[in-house]
Coordinates of C-alpha atoms in Angstrom, one line a residue:
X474 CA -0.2 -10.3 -35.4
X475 CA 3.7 -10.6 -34.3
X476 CA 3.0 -7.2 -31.8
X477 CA 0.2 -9.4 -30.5
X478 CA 1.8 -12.3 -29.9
X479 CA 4.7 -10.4 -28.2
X480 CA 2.2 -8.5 -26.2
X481 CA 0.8 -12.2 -24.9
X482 CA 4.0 -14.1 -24.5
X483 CA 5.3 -11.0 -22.0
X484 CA 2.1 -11.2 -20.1
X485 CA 1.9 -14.7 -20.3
X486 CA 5.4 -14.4 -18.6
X487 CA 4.5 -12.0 -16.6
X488 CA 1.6 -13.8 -14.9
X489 CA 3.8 -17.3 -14.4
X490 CA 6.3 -15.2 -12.7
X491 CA 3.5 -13.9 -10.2
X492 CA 1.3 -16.8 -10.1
X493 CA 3.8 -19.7 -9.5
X494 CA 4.6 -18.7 -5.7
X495 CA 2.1 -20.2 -3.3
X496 CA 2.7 -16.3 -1.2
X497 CA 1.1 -15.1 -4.5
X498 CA -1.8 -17.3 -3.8
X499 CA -2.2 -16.8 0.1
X500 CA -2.3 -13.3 -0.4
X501 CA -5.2 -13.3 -3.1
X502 CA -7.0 -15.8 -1.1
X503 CA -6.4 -13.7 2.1
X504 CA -7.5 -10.1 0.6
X505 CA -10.6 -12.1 -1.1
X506 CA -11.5 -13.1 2.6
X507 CA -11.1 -10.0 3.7
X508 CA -14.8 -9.6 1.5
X509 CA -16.4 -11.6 4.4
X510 CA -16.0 -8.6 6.5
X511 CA -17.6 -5.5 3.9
X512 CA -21.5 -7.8 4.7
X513 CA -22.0 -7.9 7.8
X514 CA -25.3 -9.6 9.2
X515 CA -28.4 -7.5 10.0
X516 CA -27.6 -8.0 13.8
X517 CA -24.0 -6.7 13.7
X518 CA -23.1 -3.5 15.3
X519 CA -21.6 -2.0 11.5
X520 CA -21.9 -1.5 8.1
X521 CA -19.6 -1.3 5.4
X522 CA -22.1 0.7 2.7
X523 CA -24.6 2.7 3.6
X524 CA -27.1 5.0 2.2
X525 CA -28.3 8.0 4.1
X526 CA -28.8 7.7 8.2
X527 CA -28.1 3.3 8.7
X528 CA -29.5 2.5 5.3
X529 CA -28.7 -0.3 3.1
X530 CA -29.8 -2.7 0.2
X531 CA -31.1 -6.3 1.2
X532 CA -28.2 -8.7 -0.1
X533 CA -29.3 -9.1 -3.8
X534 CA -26.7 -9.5 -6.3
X535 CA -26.8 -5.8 -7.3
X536 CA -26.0 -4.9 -4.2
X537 CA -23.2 -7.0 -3.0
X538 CA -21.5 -6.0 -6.9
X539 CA -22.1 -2.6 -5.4
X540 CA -20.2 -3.4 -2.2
X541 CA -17.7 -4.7 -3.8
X542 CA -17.1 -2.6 -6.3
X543 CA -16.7 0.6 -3.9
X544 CA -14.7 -1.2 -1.5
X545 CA -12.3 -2.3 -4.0
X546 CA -12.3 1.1 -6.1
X547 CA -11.5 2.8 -3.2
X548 CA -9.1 0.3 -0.9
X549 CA -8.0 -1.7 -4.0
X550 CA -6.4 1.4 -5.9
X551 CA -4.0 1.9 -3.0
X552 CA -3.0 -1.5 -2.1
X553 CA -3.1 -2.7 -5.9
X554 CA -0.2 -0.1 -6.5
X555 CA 1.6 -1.6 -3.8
X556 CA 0.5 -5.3 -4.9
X557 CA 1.6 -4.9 -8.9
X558 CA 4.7 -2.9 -9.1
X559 CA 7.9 -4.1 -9.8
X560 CA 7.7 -6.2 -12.8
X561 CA 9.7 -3.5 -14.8
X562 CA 12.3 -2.8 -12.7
X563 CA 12.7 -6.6 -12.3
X564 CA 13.1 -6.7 -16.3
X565 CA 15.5 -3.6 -16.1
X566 CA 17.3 -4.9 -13.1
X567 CA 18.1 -8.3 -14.4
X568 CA 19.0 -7.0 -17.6
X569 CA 16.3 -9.3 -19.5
X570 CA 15.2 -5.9 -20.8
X571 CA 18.5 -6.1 -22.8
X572 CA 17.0 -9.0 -24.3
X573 CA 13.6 -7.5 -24.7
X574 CA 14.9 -4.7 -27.1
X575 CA 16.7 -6.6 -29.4
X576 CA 13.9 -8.5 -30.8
X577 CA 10.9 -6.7 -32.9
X578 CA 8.6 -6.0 -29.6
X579 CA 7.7 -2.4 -29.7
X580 CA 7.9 -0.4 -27.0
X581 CA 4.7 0.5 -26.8
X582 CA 3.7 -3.3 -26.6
X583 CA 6.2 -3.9 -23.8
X584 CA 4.1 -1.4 -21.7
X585 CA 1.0 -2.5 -22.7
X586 CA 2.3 -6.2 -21.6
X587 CA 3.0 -4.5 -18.1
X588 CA -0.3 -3.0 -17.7
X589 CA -2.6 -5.6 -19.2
X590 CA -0.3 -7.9 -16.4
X591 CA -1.3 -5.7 -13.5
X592 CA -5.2 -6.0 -14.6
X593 CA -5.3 -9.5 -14.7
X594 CA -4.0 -9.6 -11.3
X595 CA -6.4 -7.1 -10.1
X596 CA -9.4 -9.3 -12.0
X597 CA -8.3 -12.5 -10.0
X598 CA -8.4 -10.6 -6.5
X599 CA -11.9 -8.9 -7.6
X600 CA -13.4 -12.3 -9.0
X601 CA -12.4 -14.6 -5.8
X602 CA -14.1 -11.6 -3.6
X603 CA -17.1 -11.6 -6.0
X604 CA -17.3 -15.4 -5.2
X605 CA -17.1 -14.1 -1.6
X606 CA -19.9 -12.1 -2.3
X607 CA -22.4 -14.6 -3.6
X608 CA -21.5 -17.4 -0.4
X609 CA -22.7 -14.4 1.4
X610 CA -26.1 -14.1 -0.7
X611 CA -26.3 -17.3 -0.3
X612 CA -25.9 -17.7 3.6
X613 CA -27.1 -14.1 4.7
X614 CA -30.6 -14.9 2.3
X615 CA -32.0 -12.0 2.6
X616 CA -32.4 -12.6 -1.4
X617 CA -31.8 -15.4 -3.0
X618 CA -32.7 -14.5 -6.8
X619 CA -28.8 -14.7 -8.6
X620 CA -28.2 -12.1 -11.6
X621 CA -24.7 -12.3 -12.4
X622 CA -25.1 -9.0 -14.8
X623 CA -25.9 -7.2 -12.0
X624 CA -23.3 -8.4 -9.7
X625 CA -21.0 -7.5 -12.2
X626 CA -22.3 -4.4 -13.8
X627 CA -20.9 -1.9 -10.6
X628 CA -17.3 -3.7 -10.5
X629 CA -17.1 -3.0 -14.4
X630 CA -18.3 0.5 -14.6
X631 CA -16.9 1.9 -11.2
X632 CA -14.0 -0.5 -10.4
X633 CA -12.6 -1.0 -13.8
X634 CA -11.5 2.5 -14.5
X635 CA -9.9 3.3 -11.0
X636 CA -7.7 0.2 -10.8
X637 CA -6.5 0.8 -14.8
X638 CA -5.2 4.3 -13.4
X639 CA -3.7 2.8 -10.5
X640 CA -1.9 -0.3 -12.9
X641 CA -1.0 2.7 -15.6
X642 CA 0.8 4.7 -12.1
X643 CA 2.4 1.2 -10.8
X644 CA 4.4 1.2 -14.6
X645 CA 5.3 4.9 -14.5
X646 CA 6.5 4.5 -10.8
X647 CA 8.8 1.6 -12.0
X648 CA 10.2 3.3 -14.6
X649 CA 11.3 6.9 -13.1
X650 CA 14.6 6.2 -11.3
X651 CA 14.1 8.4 -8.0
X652 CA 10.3 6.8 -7.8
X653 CA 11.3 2.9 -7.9
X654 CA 11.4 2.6 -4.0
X655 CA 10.1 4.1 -1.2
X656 CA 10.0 7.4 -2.3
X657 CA 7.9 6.3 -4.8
X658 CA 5.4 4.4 -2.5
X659 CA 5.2 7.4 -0.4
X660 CA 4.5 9.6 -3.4
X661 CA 1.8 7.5 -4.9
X662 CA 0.5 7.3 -1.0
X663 CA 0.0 11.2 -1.5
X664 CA -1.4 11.0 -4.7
X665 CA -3.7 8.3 -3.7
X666 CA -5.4 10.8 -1.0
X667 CA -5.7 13.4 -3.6
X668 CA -7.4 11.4 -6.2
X669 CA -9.6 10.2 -3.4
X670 CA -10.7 14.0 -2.7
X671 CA -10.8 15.0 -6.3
X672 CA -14.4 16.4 -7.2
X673 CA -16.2 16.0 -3.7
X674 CA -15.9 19.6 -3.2
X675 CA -17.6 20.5 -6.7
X676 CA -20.6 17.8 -6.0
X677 CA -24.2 19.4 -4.4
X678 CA -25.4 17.0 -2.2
X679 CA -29.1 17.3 -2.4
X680 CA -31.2 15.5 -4.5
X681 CA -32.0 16.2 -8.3
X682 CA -28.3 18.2 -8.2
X683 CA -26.4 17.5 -11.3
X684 CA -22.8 15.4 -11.1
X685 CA -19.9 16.9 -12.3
X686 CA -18.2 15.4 -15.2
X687 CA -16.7 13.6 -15.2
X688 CA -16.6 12.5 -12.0
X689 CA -14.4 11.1 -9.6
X690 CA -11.4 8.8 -10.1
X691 CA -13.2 5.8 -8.0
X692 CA -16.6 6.2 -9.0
X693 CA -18.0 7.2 -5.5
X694 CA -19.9 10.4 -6.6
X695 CA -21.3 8.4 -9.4
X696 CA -23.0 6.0 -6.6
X697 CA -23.6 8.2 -4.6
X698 CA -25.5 10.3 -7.4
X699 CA -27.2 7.3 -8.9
X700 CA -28.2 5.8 -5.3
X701 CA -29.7 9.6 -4.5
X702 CA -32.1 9.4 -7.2
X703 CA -32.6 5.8 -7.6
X704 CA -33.0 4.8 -3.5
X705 CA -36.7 3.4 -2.4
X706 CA -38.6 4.8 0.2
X707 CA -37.2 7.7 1.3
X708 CA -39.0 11.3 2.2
X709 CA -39.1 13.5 -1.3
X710 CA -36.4 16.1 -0.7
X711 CA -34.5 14.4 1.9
X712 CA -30.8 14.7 1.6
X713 CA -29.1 11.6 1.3
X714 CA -24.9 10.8 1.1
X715 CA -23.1 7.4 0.7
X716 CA -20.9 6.2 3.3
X717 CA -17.9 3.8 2.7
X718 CA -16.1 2.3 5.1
X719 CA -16.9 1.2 8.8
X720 CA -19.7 2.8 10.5
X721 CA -20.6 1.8 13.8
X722 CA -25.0 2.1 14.6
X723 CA -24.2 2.4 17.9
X724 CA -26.9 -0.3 19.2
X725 CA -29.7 0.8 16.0
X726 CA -30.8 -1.7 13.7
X727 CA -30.1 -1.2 10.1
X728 CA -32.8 -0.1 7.7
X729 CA -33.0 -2.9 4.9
X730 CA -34.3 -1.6 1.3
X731 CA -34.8 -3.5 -1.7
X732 CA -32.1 -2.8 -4.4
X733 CA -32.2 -5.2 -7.3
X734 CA -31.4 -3.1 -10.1
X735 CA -28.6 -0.2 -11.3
X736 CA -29.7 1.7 -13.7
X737 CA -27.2 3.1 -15.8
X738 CA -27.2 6.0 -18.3
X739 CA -25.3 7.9 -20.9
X740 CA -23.3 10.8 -18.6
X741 CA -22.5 7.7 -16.3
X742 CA -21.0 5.8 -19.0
X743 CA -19.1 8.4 -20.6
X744 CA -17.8 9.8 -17.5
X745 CA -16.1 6.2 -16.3
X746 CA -14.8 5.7 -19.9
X747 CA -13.1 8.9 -19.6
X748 CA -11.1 7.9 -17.1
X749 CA -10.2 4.8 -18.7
X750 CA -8.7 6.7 -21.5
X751 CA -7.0 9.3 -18.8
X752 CA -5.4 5.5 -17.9
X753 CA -4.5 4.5 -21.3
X754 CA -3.1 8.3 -22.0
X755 CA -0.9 7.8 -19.3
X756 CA 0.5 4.7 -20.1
X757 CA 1.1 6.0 -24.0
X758 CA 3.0 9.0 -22.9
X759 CA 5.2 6.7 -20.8
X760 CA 6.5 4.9 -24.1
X761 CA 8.5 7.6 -25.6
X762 CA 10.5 7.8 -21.7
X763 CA 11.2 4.2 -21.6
X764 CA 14.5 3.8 -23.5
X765 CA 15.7 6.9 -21.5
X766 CA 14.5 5.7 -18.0
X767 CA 15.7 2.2 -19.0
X768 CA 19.6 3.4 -19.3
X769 CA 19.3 4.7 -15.4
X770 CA 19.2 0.8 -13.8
X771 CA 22.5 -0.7 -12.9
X772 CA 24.2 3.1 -12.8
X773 CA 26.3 3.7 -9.8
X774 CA 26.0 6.3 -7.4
X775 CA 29.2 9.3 -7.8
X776 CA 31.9 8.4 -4.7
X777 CA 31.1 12.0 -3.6
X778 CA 27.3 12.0 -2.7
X779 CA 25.8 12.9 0.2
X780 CA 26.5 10.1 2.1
X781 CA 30.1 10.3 1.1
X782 CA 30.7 13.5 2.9
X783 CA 29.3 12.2 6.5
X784 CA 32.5 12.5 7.8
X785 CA 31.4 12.9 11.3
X786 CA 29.9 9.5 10.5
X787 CA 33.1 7.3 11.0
X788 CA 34.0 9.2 14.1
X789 CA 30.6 8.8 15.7
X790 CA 31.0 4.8 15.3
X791 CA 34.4 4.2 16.2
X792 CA 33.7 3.6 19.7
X793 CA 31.5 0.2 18.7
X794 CA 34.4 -1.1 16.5
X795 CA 35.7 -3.2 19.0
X796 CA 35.3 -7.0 18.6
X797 CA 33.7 -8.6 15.2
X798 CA 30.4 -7.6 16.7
X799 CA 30.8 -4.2 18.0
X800 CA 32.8 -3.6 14.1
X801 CA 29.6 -6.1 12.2
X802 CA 27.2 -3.3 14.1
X803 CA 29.1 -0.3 13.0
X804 CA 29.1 -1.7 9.1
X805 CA 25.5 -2.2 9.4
X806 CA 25.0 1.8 10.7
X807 CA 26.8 2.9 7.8
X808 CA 25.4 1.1 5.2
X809 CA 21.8 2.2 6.4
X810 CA 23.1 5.9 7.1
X811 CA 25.5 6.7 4.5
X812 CA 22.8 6.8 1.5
X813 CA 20.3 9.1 2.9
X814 CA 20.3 12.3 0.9
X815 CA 20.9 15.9 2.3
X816 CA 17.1 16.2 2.3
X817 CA 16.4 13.4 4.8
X818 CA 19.1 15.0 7.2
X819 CA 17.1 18.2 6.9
X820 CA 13.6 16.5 7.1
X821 CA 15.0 15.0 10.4
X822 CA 16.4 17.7 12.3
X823 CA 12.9 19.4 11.7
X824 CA 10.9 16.9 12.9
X825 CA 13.8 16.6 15.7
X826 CA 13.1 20.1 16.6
X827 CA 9.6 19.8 16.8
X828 CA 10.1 16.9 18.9
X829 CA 11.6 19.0 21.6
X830 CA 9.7 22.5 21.6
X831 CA 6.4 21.8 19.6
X832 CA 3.3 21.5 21.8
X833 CA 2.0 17.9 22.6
X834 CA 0.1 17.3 19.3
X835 CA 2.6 18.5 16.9
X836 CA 5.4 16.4 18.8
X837 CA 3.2 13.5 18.2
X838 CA 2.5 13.9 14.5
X839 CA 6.9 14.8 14.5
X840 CA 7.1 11.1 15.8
X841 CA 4.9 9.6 13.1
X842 CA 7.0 11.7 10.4
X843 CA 10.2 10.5 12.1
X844 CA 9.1 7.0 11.7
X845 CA 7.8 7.2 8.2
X846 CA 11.4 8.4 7.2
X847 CA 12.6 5.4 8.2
X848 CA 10.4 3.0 7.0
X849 CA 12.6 1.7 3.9
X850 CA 15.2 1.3 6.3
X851 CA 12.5 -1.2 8.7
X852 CA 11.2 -2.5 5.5
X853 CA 14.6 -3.6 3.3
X854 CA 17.2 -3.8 6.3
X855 CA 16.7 -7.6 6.1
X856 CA 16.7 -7.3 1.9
X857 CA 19.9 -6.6 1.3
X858 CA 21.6 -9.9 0.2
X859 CA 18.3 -10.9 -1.5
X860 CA 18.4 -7.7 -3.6
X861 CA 22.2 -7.6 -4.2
X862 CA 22.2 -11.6 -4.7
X863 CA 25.2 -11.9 -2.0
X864 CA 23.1 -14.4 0.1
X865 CA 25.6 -17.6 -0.8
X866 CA 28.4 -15.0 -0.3
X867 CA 27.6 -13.9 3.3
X868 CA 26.0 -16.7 4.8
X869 CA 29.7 -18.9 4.0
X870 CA 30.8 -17.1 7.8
X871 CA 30.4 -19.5 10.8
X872 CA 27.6 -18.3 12.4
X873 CA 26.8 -14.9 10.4
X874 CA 23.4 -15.9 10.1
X875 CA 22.2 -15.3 13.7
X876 CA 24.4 -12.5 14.6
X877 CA 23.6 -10.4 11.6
X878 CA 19.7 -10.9 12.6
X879 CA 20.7 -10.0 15.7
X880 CA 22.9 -6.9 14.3
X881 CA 19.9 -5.9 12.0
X882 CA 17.4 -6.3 14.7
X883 CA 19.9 -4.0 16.9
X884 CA 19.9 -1.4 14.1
X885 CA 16.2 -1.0 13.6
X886 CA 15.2 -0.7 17.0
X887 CA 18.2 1.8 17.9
X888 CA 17.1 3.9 15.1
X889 CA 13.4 3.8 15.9
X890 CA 14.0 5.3 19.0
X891 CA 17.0 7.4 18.3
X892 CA 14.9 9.1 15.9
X893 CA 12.1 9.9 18.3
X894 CA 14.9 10.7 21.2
X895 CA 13.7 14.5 21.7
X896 CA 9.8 13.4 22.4
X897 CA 11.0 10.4 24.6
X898 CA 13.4 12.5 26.9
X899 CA 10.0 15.1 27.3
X900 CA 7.7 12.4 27.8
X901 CA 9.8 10.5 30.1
X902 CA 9.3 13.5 32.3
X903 CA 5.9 14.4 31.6
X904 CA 3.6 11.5 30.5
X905 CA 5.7 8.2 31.9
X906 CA 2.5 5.9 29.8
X907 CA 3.2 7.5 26.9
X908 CA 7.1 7.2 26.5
X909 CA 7.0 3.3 27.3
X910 CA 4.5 3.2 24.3
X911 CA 6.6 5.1 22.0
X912 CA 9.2 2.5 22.6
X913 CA 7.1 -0.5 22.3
X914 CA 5.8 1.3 18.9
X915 CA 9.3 1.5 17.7
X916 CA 9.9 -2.2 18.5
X917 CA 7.0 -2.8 17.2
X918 CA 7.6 -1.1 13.7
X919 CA 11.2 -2.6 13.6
X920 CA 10.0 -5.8 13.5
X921 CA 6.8 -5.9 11.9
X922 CA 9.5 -4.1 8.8
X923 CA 12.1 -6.9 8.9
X924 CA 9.2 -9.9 9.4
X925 CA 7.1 -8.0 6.0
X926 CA 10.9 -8.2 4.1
X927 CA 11.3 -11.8 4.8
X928 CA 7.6 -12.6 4.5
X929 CA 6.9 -10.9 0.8
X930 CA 10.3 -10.6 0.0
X931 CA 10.3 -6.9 -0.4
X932 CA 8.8 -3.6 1.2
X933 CA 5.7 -2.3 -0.6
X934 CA 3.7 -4.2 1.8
X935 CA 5.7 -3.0 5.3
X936 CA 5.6 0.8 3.8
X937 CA 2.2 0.5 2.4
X938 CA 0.6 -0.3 5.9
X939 CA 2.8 2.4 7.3
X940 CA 1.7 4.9 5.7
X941 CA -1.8 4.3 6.4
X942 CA -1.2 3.7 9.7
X943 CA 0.1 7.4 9.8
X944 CA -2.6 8.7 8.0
X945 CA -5.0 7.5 10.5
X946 CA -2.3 8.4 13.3
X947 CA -2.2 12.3 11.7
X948 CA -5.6 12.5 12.3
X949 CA -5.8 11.6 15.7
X950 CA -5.9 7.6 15.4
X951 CA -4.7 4.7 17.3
X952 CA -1.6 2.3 16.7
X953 CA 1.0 5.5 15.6
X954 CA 0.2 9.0 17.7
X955 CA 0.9 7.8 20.9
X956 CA -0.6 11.3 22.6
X957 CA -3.8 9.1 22.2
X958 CA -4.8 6.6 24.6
X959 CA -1.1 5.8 24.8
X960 CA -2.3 2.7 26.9
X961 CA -4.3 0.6 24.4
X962 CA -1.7 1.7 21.5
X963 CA 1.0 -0.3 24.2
X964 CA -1.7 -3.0 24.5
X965 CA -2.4 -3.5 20.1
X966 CA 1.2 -3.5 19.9
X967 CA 2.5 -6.3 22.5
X968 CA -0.3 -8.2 21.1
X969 CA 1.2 -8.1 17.9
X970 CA 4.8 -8.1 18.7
X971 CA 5.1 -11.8 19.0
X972 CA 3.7 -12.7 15.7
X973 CA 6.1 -10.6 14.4
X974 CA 9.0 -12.3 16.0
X975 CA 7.8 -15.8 15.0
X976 CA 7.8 -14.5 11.4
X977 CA 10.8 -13.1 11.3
X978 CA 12.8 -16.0 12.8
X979 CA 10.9 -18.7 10.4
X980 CA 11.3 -16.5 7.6
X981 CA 14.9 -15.5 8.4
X982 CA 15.8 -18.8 8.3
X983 CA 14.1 -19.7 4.6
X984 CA 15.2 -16.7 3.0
X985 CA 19.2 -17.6 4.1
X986 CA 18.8 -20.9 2.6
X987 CA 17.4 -18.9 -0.8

């Protein structure tokens, strides 16, 4: 009974902590709206889930819990991770882990706390876009009949287990040392993709195949496997696949079927509890690693580091120390250059040098990786007295507030294109369009980073949307490779740019008064 109650008064915590800020709110509220958009009326030019060539299920409440439940297993396991973590290395930063261990909480409790904390959060998000869901029912009526057990029957057998994983991954990545920041959200980002892929190579598409066991991580090849042998009115024999995610009909109306019903069986069951338990595996083999990775918070780095032997570093800025501005800039290069590792020099000379002798297409996947090893620096640059707790401290200078947004503003856009200097030199020469793109992009990504920091006070959010934005760029998409259709990318980004700037100077200003 006392492990229990110590379990509930750390979540209970836990969940006041998260809960009490209206940002916590707005951003449920917002994600939840985001439902509106996965059931789109039968005269729309999309869909969101589909079954075979433009098929899907008339708006019955099985249905939209099916919706749901793929677009959050699938979308919600990535952004979740980036949602949830940080509630242990808030505990192990602010040394109320200290606190923690000296009373008769286990350690296995503590954890449990942490992960139980991270599902309740994930519940609230899935239940206000459930309630979405049903207004849709509701206004779309293409049925009206309301079965709550079937609305909720796909979220808890598909949904459930991939989100544990991802909450049982969020309280690993805060404990490791190396994974607490950005490294971390770009590892999980990779591991994410993986997960996604794991067991779609092993699966038969054609009817009557068998599904491997036990599945995939996010429940997609059990749909699609259920939905195969359970859709109506289709030809005997006829292939069919499941589709997730925006597909465009291209001017054909969408074929509605009647869905009311999931019928679940045995291999199903056991195959979705068995990831479950991979989650509550995981989070039991962190236990006996959480003393150990506990003693690594607060430890300082050794004087002689990498950054500590950039000699060439101080020379290369002396020229800007001149004045308070010119010497405020210089400070501000150094404290975002001096940290990087040996690796991250390496990683950018490489993508320097593909920059300027790689063909066109490998140049412009060199400038997305460029850009993605800089995006703790966009996403924290504005972080730094809010994480250090120097706010009071710096802010005491006449006038430090605007110049050092100004400084920091400086920084991030100098470093966006300095890192992406070899591909704007050849394009400059070559394709005009495409270099005033790249530097609207790196404006772009500069300030969308610092308006994310001051906006969500830290810079899961900034690198989350990053690295999807890269993805998608890597694979020939809009908004990052600026190879393609370099005009509309200039054209999304100007349109953006000011709503960046407008949160960045109203947030600036709140998070100096903080």
């Amino acid at each position: 009974m006392s492990g229990a109650r110590a379990v509930a008064a750390i979540l209970a915590t836990d969940l006041r902590q998260r809960l009490r800020t209206p940002r916590f709110w707005f951003l449920i509220a917002g994600l939840a709206a985001l439902m509106w958009w996965c059931f789109p009326a039968v005269d729309r030019d999309y869909l969101t889930v589909s079954v075979g060539e433009g098929m899907r299920g008339r708006y019955s409440s099985a249905w939209i819990g099916m919706v749901s439940a793929l677009m959050y297993s699938s979308t919600l396991s990535l952004a979740g991770f980036y949602l949830v973590r940080g509630t242990v290395v808030r505990d192990l930063e602010t040394r109320t882990w200290q606190l923690l261990v000296a009373t008769t909480m286990s350690r296995g409790g503590y954890l449990l706390a942490k992960w139980l904390s991270h599902m309740v959060v994930f519940a609230l998000l899935i239940g206000a876009g459930l309630a979405v869901g049903l207004v849709a029912q509701v206004l779309r009526a293409e049925d009206l009949r309301i079965d709550l057990l079937e609305l909720v029957k796909p979220v808890l057998v598909l949904t459930l287990p991939s989100l544990a994983l991802t909450a049982a991954f969020a309280v690993w990545f805060d404990l490791v040392p190396w994974l607490r920041r950005s490294a971390g959200n770009l590892l999980f980002f990779v591991v994410w993709v993986m997960l996604l892929t794991f067991g779609v190579s092993q699966a038969e598409q054609a009817p009557g195949a068998a599904l491997p066991w036990p599945g995939d991580p996010h429940g997609l090849l059990v749909a699609e496997y259920d939905l195969s042998h359970a859709w109506p009115a289709v030809d005997a024999g006829k292939e069919l696949g499941l589709s997730v995610g925006s597909q465009a009909l291209e001017g054909k109306a969408p074929v509605l079927l009647d869905w009311t019903h999931w019928q679940l069986n045995a291999a199903t069951l056991q195959g979705r509890a068995a990831w479950l338990g991979l989650a509550l595996v995981l989070l039991a083999l962190a236990v006996p690693f959480l003393d150990r990775f506990a003693a690594h918070v607060g430890i300082p780095r050794k004087a002689h580091g990498d950054g500590a032997r950039l000699r060439w570093l101080d020379a290369a800025l002396s020229p800007l120390q001149r004045g308070s501005f010119g010497t405020l800039l210089a400070a501000e290069l150094r404290l975002a250059l001096r940290p990087r590792r040996a690796w991250w020099w390496l990683a950018l000379l490489v993508t320097l040098g593909v920059q300027a002798f790689a063909p066109e297409k490998a140049m412009a996947v060199a400038i997305i990786v460029a850009w993605v090893l800089a995006m703790d620096l966009f996403a924290r640059l504005v972080l730094r007295e809010h994480e250090t707790h120097t706010t009071a401290l710096v802010f005491t200078a006449p006038g430090m507030r605007a110049r050092l947004l100004q400084v920091r503003a400086i920084v991030a856009v100098g470093l966006a294109w300095l890192l992406v200097l070899p591909a704007l030199l050849r394009l400059a020469a070559v394709h005009p369009q495409a270099a005033v793109a790249t530097l609207v992009v790196g404006v772009s990504l500069a300030s969308w980073g610092m308006a994310t920091g001051v906006l969500f006070r830290n810079g899961r959010m900034f690198e989350l949307a990053l690295l999807a934005l890269a993805y998608i760029g890597v694979q020939g998409g809009l908004l990052l490779n600026v190879a393609v259709a370099p005009m509309e990318t200039l054209r999304w980004h100007l349109l953006g740019l000011p709503l960046a700037l407008a949160i960045l100077a109203i947030g600036w200003r709140r998070m100096e008064t903080r």
